[in-house]
XYZ file of N, CA and C in Angstrom:
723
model
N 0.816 -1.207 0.000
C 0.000 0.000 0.000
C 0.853 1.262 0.000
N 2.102 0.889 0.319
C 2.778 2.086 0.381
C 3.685 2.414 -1.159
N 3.977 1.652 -1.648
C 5.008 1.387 -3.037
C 4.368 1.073 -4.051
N 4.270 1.898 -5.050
C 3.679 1.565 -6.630
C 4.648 0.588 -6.933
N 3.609 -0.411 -7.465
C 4.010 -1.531 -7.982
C 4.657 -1.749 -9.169
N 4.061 -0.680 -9.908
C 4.675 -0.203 -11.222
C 6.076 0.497 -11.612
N 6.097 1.803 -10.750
C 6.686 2.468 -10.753
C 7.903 2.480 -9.874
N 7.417 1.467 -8.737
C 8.730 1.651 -7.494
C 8.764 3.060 -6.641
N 7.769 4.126 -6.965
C 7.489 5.290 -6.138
C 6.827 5.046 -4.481
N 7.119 5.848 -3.947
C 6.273 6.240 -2.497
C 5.018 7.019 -2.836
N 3.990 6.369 -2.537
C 2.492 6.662 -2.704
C 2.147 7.944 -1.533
N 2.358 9.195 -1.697
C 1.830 9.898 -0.333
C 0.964 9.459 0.278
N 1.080 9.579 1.834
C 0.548 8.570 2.733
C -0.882 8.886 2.880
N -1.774 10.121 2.450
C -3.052 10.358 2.101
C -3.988 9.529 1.459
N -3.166 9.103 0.264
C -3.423 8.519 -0.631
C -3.136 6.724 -0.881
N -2.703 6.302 0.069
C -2.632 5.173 0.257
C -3.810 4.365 0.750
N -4.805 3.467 0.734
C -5.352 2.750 0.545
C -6.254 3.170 1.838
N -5.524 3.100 3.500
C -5.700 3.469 4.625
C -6.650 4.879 4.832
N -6.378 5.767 3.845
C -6.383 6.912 3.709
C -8.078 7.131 3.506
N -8.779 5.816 2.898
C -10.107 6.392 2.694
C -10.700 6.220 3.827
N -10.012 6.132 5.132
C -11.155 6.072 6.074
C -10.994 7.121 6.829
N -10.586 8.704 6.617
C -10.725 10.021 7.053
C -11.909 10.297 6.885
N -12.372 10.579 8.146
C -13.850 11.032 8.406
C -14.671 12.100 8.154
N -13.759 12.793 7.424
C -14.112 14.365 6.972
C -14.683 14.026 5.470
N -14.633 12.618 5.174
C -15.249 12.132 3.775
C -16.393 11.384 3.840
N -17.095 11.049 4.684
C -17.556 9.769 4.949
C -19.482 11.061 4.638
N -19.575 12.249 4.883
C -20.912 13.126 4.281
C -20.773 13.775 3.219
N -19.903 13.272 2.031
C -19.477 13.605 1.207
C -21.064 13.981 0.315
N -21.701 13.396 0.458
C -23.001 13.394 -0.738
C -23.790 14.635 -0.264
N -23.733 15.048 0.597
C -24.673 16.138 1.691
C -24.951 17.693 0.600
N -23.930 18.216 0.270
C -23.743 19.310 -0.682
C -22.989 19.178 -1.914
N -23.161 20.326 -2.714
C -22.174 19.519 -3.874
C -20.535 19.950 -3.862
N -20.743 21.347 -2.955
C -19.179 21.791 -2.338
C -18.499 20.657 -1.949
N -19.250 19.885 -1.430
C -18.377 18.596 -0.317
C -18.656 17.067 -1.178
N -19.247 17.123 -2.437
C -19.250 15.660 -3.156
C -17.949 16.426 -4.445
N -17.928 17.575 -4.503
C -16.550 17.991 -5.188
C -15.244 17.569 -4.645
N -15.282 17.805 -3.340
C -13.873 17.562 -2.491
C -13.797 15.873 -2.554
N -15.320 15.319 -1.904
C -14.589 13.577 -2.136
C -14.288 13.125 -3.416
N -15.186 13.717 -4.428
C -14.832 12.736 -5.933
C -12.999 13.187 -5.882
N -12.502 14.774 -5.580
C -11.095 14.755 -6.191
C -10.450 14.618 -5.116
N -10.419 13.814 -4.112
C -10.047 13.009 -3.584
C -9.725 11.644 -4.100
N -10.972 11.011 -4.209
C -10.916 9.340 -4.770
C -10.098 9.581 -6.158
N -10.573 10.517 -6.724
C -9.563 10.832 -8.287
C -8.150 10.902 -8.191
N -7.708 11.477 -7.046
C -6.227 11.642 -6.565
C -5.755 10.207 -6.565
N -6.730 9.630 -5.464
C -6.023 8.282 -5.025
C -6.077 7.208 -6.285
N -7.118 7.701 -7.158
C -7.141 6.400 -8.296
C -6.281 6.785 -9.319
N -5.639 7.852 -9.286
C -4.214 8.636 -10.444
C -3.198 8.124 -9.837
N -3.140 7.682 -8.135
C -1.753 7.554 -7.710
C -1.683 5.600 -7.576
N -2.583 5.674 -7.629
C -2.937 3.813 -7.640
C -3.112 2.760 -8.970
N -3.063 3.522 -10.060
C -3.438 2.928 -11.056
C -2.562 2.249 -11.690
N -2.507 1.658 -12.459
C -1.251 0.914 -13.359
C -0.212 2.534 -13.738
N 0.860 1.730 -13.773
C 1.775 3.233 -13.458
C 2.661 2.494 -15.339
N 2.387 1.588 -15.900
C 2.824 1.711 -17.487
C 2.254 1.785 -18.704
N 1.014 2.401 -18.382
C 0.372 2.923 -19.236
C 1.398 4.350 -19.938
N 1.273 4.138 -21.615
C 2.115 5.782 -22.295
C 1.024 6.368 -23.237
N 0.776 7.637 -23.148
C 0.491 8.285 -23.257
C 0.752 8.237 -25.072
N -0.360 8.998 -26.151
C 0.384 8.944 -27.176
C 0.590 10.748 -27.618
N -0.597 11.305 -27.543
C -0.388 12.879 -27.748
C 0.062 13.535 -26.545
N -0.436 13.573 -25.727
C 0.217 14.454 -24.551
C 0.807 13.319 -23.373
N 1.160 14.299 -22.266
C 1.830 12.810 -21.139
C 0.750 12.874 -20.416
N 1.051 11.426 -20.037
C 0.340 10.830 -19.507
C -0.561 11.916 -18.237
N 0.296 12.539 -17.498
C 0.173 13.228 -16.141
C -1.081 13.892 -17.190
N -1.059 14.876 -17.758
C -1.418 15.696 -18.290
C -3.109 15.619 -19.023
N -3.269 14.338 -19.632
C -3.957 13.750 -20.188
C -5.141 12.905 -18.479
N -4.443 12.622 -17.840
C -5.404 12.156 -16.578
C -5.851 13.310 -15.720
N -4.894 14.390 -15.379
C -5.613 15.571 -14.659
C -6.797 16.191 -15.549
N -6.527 16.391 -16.858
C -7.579 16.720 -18.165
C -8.735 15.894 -17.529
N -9.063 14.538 -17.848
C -9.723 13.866 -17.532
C -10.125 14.054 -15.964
N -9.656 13.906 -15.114
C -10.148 13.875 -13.674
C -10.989 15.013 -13.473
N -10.482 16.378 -14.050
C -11.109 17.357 -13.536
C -12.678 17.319 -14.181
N -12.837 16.784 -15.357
C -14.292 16.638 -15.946
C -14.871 15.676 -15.482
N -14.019 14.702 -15.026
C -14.878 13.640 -14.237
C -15.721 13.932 -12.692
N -15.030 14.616 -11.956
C -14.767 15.338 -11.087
C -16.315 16.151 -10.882
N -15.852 17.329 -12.039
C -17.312 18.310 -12.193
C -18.452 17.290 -12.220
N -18.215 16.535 -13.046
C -19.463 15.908 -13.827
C -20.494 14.811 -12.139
N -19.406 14.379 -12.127
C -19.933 13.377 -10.468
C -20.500 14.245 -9.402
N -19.596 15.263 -9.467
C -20.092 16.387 -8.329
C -21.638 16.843 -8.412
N -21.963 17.342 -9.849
C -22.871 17.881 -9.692
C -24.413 16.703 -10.291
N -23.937 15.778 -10.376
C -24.755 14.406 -10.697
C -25.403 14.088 -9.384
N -24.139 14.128 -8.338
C -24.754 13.939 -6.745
C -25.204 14.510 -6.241
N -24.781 15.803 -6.624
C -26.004 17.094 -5.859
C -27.530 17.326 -6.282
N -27.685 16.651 -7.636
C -28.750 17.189 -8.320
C -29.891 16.512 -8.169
N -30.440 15.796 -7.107
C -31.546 15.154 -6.803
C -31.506 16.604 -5.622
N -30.961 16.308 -4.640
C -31.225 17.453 -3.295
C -31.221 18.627 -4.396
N -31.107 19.377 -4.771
C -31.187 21.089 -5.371
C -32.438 20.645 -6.190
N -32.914 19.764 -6.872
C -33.948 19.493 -7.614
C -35.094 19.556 -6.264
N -34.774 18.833 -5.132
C -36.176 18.511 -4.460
C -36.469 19.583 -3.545
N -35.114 20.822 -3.598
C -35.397 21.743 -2.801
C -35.870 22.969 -3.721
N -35.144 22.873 -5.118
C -35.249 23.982 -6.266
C -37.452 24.299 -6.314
N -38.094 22.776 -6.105
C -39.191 22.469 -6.275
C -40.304 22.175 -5.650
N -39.416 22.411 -4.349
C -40.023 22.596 -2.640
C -40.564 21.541 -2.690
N -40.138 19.700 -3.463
C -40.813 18.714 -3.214
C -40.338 17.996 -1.748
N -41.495 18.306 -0.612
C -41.060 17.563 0.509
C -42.158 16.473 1.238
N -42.762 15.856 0.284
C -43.805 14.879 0.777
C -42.615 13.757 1.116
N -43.159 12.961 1.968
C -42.408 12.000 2.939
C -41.970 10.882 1.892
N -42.607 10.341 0.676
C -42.166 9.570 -0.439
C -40.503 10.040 -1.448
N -40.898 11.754 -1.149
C -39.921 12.080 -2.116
C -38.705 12.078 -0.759
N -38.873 12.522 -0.035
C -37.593 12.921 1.358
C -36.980 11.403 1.477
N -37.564 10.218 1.447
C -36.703 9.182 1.809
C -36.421 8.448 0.628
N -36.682 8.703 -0.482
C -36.134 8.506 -2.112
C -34.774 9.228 -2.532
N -35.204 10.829 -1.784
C -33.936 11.233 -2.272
C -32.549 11.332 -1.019
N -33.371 11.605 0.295
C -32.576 11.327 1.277
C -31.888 9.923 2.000
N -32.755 9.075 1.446
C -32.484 7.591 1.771
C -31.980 6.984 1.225
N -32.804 6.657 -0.315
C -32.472 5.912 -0.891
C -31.299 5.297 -2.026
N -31.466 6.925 -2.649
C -30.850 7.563 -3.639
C -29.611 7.635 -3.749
N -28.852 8.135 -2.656
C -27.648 8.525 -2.254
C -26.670 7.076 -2.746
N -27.098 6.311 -2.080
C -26.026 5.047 -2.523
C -25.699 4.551 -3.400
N -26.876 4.005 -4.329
C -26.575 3.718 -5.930
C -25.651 5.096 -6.720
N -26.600 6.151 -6.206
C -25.832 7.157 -7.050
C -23.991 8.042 -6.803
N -24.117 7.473 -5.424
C -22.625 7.255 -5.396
C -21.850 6.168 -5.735
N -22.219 5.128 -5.682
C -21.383 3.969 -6.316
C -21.160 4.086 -7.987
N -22.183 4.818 -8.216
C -21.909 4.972 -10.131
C -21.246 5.612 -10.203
N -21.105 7.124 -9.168
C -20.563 8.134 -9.752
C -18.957 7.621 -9.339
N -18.509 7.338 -7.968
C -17.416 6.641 -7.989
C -16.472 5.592 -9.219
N -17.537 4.577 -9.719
C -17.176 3.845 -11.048
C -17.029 4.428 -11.665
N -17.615 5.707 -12.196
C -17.524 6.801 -13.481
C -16.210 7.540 -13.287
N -15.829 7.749 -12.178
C -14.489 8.992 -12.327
C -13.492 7.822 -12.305
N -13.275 6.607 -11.703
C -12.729 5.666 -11.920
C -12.019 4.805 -13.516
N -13.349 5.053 -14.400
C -13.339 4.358 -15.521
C -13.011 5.634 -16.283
N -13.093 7.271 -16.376
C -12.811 8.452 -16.854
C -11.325 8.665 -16.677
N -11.131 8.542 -15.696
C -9.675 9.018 -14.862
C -8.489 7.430 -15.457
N -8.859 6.774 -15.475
C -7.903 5.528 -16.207
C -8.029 4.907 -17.069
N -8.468 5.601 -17.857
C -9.362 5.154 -19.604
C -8.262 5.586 -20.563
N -6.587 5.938 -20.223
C -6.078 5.880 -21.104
C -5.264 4.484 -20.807
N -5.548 3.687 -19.682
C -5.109 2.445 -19.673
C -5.780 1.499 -20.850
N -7.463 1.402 -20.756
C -8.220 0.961 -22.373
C -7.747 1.485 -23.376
N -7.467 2.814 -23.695
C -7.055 3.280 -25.135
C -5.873 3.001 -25.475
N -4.557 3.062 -24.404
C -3.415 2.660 -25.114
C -2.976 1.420 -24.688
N -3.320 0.670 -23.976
C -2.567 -0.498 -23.365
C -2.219 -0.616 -22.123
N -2.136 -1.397 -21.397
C -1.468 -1.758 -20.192
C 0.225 -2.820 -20.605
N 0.817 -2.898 -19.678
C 2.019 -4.099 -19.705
C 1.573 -5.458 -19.387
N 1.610 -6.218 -20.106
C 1.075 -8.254 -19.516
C 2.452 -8.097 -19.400
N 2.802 -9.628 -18.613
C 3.799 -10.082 -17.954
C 3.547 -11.932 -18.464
N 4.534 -12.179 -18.585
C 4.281 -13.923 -18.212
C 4.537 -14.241 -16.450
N 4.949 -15.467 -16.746
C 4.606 -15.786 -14.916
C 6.148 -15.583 -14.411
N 7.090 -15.382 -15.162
C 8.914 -15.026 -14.472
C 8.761 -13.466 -14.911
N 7.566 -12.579 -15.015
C 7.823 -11.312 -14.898
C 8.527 -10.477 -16.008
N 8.258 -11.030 -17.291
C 8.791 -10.715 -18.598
C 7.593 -10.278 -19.339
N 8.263 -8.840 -19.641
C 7.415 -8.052 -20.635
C 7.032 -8.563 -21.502
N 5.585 -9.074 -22.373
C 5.285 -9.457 -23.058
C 4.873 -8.607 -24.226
N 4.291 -7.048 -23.792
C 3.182 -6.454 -24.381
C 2.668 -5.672 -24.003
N 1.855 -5.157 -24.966
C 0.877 -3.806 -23.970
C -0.508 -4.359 -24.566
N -1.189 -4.256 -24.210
C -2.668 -4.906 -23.924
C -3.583 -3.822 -23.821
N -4.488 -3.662 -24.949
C -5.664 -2.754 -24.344
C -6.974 -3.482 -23.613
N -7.023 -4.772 -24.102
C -8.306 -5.966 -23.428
C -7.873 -5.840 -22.007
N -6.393 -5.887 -21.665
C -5.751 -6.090 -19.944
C -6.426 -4.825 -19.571
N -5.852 -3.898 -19.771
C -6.475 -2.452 -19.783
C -8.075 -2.279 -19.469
N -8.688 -2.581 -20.298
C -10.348 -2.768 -19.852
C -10.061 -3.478 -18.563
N -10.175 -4.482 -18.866
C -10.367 -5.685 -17.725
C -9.874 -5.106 -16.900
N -8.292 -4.436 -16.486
C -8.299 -3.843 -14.689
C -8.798 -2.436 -14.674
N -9.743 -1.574 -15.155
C -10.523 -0.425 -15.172
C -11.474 -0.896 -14.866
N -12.485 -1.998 -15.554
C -13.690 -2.565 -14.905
C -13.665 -2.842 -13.654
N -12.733 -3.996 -13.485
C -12.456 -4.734 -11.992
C -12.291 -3.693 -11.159
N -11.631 -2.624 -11.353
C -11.073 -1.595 -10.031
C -12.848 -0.609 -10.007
N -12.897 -0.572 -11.205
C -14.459 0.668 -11.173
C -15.312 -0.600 -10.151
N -15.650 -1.548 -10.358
C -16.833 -2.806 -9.931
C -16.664 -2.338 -8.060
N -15.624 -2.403 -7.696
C -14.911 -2.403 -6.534
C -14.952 -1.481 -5.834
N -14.606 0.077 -6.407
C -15.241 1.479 -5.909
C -16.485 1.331 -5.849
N -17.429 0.853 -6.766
C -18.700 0.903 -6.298
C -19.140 0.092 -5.475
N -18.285 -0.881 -5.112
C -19.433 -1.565 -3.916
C -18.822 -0.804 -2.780
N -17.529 -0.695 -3.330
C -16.935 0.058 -1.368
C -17.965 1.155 -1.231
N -18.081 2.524 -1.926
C -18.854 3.537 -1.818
C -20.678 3.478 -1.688
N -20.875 2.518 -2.594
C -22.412 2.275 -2.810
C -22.733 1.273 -1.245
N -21.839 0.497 -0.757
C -22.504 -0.741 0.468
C -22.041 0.492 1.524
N -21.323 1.273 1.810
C -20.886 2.250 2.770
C -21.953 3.094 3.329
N -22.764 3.553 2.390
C -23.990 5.075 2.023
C -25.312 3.786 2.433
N -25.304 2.493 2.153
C -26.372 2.320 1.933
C -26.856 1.312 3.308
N -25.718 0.438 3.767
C -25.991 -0.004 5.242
C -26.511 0.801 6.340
N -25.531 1.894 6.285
C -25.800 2.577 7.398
C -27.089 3.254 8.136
N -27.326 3.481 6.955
C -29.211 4.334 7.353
C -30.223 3.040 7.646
N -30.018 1.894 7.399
C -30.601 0.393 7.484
C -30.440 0.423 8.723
N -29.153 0.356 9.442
C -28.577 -0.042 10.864
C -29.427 1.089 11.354
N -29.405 2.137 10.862
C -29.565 3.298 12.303
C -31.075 2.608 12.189
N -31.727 2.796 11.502
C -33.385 2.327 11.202
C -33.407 1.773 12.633
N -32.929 0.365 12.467
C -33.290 -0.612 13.339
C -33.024 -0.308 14.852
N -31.596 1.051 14.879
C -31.070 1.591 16.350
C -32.483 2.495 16.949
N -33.337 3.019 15.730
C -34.060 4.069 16.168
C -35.400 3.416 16.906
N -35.780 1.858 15.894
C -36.461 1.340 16.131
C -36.746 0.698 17.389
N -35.453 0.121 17.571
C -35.589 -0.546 19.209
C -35.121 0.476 20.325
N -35.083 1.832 20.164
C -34.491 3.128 20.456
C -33.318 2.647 22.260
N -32.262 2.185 21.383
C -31.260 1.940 21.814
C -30.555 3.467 22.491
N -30.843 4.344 21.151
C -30.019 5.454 21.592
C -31.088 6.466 21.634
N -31.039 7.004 23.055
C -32.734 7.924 23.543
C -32.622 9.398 23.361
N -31.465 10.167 22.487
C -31.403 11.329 22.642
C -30.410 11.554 20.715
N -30.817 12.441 20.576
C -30.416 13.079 18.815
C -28.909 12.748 19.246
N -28.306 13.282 19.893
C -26.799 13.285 19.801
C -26.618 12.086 20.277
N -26.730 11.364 21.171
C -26.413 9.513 21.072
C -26.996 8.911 19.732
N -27.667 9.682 19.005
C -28.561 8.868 17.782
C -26.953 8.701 16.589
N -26.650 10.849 17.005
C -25.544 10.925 15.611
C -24.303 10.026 16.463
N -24.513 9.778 17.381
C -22.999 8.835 17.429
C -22.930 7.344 17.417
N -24.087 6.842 17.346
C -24.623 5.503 17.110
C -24.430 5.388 15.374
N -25.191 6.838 14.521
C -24.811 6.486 13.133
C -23.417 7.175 12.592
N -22.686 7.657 13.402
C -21.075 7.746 12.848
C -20.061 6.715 12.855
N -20.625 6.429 14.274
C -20.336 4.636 14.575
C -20.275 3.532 13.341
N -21.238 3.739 13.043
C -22.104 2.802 11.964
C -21.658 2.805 10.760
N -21.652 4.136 10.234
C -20.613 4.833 8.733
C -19.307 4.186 9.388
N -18.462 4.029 10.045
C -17.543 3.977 10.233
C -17.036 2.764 10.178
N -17.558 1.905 10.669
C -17.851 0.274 11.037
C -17.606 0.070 9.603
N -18.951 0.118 8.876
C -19.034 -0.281 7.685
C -17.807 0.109 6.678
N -17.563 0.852 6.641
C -16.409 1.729 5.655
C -15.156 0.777 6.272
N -14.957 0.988 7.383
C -13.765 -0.014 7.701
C -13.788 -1.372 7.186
N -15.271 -2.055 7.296
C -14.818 -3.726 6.623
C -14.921 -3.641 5.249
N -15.964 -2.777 4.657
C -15.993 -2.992 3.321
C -14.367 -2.789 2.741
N -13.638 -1.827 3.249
C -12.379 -1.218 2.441
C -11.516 -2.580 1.859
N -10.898 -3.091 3.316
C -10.054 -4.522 2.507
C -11.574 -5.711 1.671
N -12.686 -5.725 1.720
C -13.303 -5.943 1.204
C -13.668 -6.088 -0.403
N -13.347 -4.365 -0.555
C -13.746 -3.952 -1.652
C -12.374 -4.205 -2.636
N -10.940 -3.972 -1.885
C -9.891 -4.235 -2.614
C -9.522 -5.559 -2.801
N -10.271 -6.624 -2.062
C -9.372 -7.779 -2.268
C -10.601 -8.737 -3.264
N -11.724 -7.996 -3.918
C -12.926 -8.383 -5.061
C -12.039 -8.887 -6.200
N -10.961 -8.525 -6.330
C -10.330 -8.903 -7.378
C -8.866 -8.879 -7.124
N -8.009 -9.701 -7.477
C -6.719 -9.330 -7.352
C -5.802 -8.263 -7.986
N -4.942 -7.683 -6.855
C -4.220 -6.553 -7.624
C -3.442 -7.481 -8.618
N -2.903 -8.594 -8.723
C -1.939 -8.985 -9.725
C -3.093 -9.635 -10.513
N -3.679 -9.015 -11.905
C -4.874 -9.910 -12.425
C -4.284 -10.714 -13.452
N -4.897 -11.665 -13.941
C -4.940 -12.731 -14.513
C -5.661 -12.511 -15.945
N -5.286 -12.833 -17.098
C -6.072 -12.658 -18.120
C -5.488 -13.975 -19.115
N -6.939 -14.295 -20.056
C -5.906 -15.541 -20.863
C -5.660 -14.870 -22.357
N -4.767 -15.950 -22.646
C -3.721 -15.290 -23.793
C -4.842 -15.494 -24.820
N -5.450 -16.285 -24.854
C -6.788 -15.868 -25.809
C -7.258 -15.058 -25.953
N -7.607 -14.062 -24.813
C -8.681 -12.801 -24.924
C -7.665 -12.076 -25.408
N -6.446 -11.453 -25.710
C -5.435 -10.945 -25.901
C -5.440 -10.580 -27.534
N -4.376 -9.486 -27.447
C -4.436 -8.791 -28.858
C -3.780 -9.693 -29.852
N -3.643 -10.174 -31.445
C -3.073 -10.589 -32.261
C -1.290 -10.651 -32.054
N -0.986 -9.554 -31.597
C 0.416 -9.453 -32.024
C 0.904 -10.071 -30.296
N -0.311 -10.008 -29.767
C 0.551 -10.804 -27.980
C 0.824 -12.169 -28.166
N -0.098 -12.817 -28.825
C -0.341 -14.368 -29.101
C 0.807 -15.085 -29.983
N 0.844 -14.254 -30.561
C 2.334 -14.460 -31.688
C 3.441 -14.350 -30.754
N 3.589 -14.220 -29.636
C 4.842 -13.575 -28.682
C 4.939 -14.588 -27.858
N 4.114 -15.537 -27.307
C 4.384 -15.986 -26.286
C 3.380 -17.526 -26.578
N 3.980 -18.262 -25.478
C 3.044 -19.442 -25.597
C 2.563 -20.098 -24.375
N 2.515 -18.703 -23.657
C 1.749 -18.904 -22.092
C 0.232 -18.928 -22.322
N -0.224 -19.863 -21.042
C -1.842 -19.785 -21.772
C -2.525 -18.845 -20.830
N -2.209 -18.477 -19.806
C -2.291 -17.329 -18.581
C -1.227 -15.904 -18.423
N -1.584 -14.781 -18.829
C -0.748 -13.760 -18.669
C -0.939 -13.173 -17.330
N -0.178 -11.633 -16.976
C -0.675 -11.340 -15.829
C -0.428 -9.848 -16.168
N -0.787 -8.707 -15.130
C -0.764 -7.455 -15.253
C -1.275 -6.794 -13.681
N -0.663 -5.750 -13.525
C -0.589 -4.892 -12.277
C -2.270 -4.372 -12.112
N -3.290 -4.517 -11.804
C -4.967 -4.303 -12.139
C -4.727 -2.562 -10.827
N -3.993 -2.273 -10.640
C -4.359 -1.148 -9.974
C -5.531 -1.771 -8.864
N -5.463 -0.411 -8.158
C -6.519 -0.249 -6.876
C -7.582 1.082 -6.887
């Protein structure tokens, strides 16, 4: 978690894996000021986590992913805000619409938007290739199928971490309120910070270990000119986090 695998760099320690469980992220969906700050957050950490041999063909690489992040970024931000400014823009507050958009909503639509800056922000791994490896760690190739395949796997993974995080928790408190365990608003908010917290902690190694960082792909699904190279029937590649 600390050393790109790719690169052999030091991952700033923010941004290391540990890092998503700062609590100043965890009401990220609440405004869109504050679903701006988590998406370029997670965007940070998925620029510093990603396959690090991906090349760039018109501009560098750096250059070409901040491009990308920052539209991904806008675009998630204001995707998450736009149910709350819609139900307030329209003064809709019947009790159907308040726990649709306050309840329900929030989770799916963060787990997409998470997959989306995910699959935006490392989509020049699909367009130009990733590095396969055989099994003694010999360059085989650059792979754009490898490429998909660890952008999917890593996007699949943000969304359950983010989407099961948003969406347990209001379940649990339900049931805290129900058997009213906790008899006063402020034991209520520390029963459900508790709860966000809990959850976010197991899902995390959870959500990273859905797939392996060293992924697996067969030399079948593979490009023409890889197959001609080698006569492994299993390749491998760095799938990012």
């Amino acid at each position: 978690s600390s050393v790109h695998p790719d690169t052999d760099k030091i991952i700033p320690v923010l941004f290391r894996p540990p890092g998503n469980l700062d609590p100043k992220f965890i009401f990220a969906y609440n405004l869109s000021f504050l679903q701006f700050v988590f998406h370029t957050y997670t965007t940070g950490f998925t620029l510093l986590n990603g396959n690090g041999t991906t090349k760039a063909e018109e501009y560098s690489l750096e250059q070409k992913q901040i491009f990308y992040g920052l539209g991904a970024i806008s675009y998630a931000a204001c995707i998450g805000a736009l149910p709350l400014v819609f139900m307030n823009r329209y003064t809709l507050k019947s009790s159907l619409t308040q726990l649709v958009v306050r309840k329900l909503l929030p989770a799916p639509l963060l787990g997409l938007t998470s997959a989306f800056t995910v699959a935006v922000v490392r989509s020049p791994e699909f367009e130009n290739g990733i590095e396969v490896m055989d099994r003694n760690g010999k360059v085989v190739g650059l792979s754009q199928k490898a490429g998909e395949k660890a952008v999917k796997e890593t996007a699949l993974s943000r969304a359950a971490l983010f989407g099961t995080t948003f969406f347990l928790p209001p379940v649990l408190t339900h049931f805290v309120e129900r058997a009213k365990f906790a008899k006063t608003p402020r034991a209520l908010a520390s029963v459900r910070m508790l709860v966000i917290m809990s959850v976010l902690t197991g899902m995390l190694p959870v959500s990273l270990s859905m797939f392996p960082q060293c992924g697996q792909i067969k030399r079948a699904d593979l490009e023409p000119e890889i197959l001609s190279s080698t006569e492994e029937t299993e390749l491998f590649y760095n799938r990012g986090i």
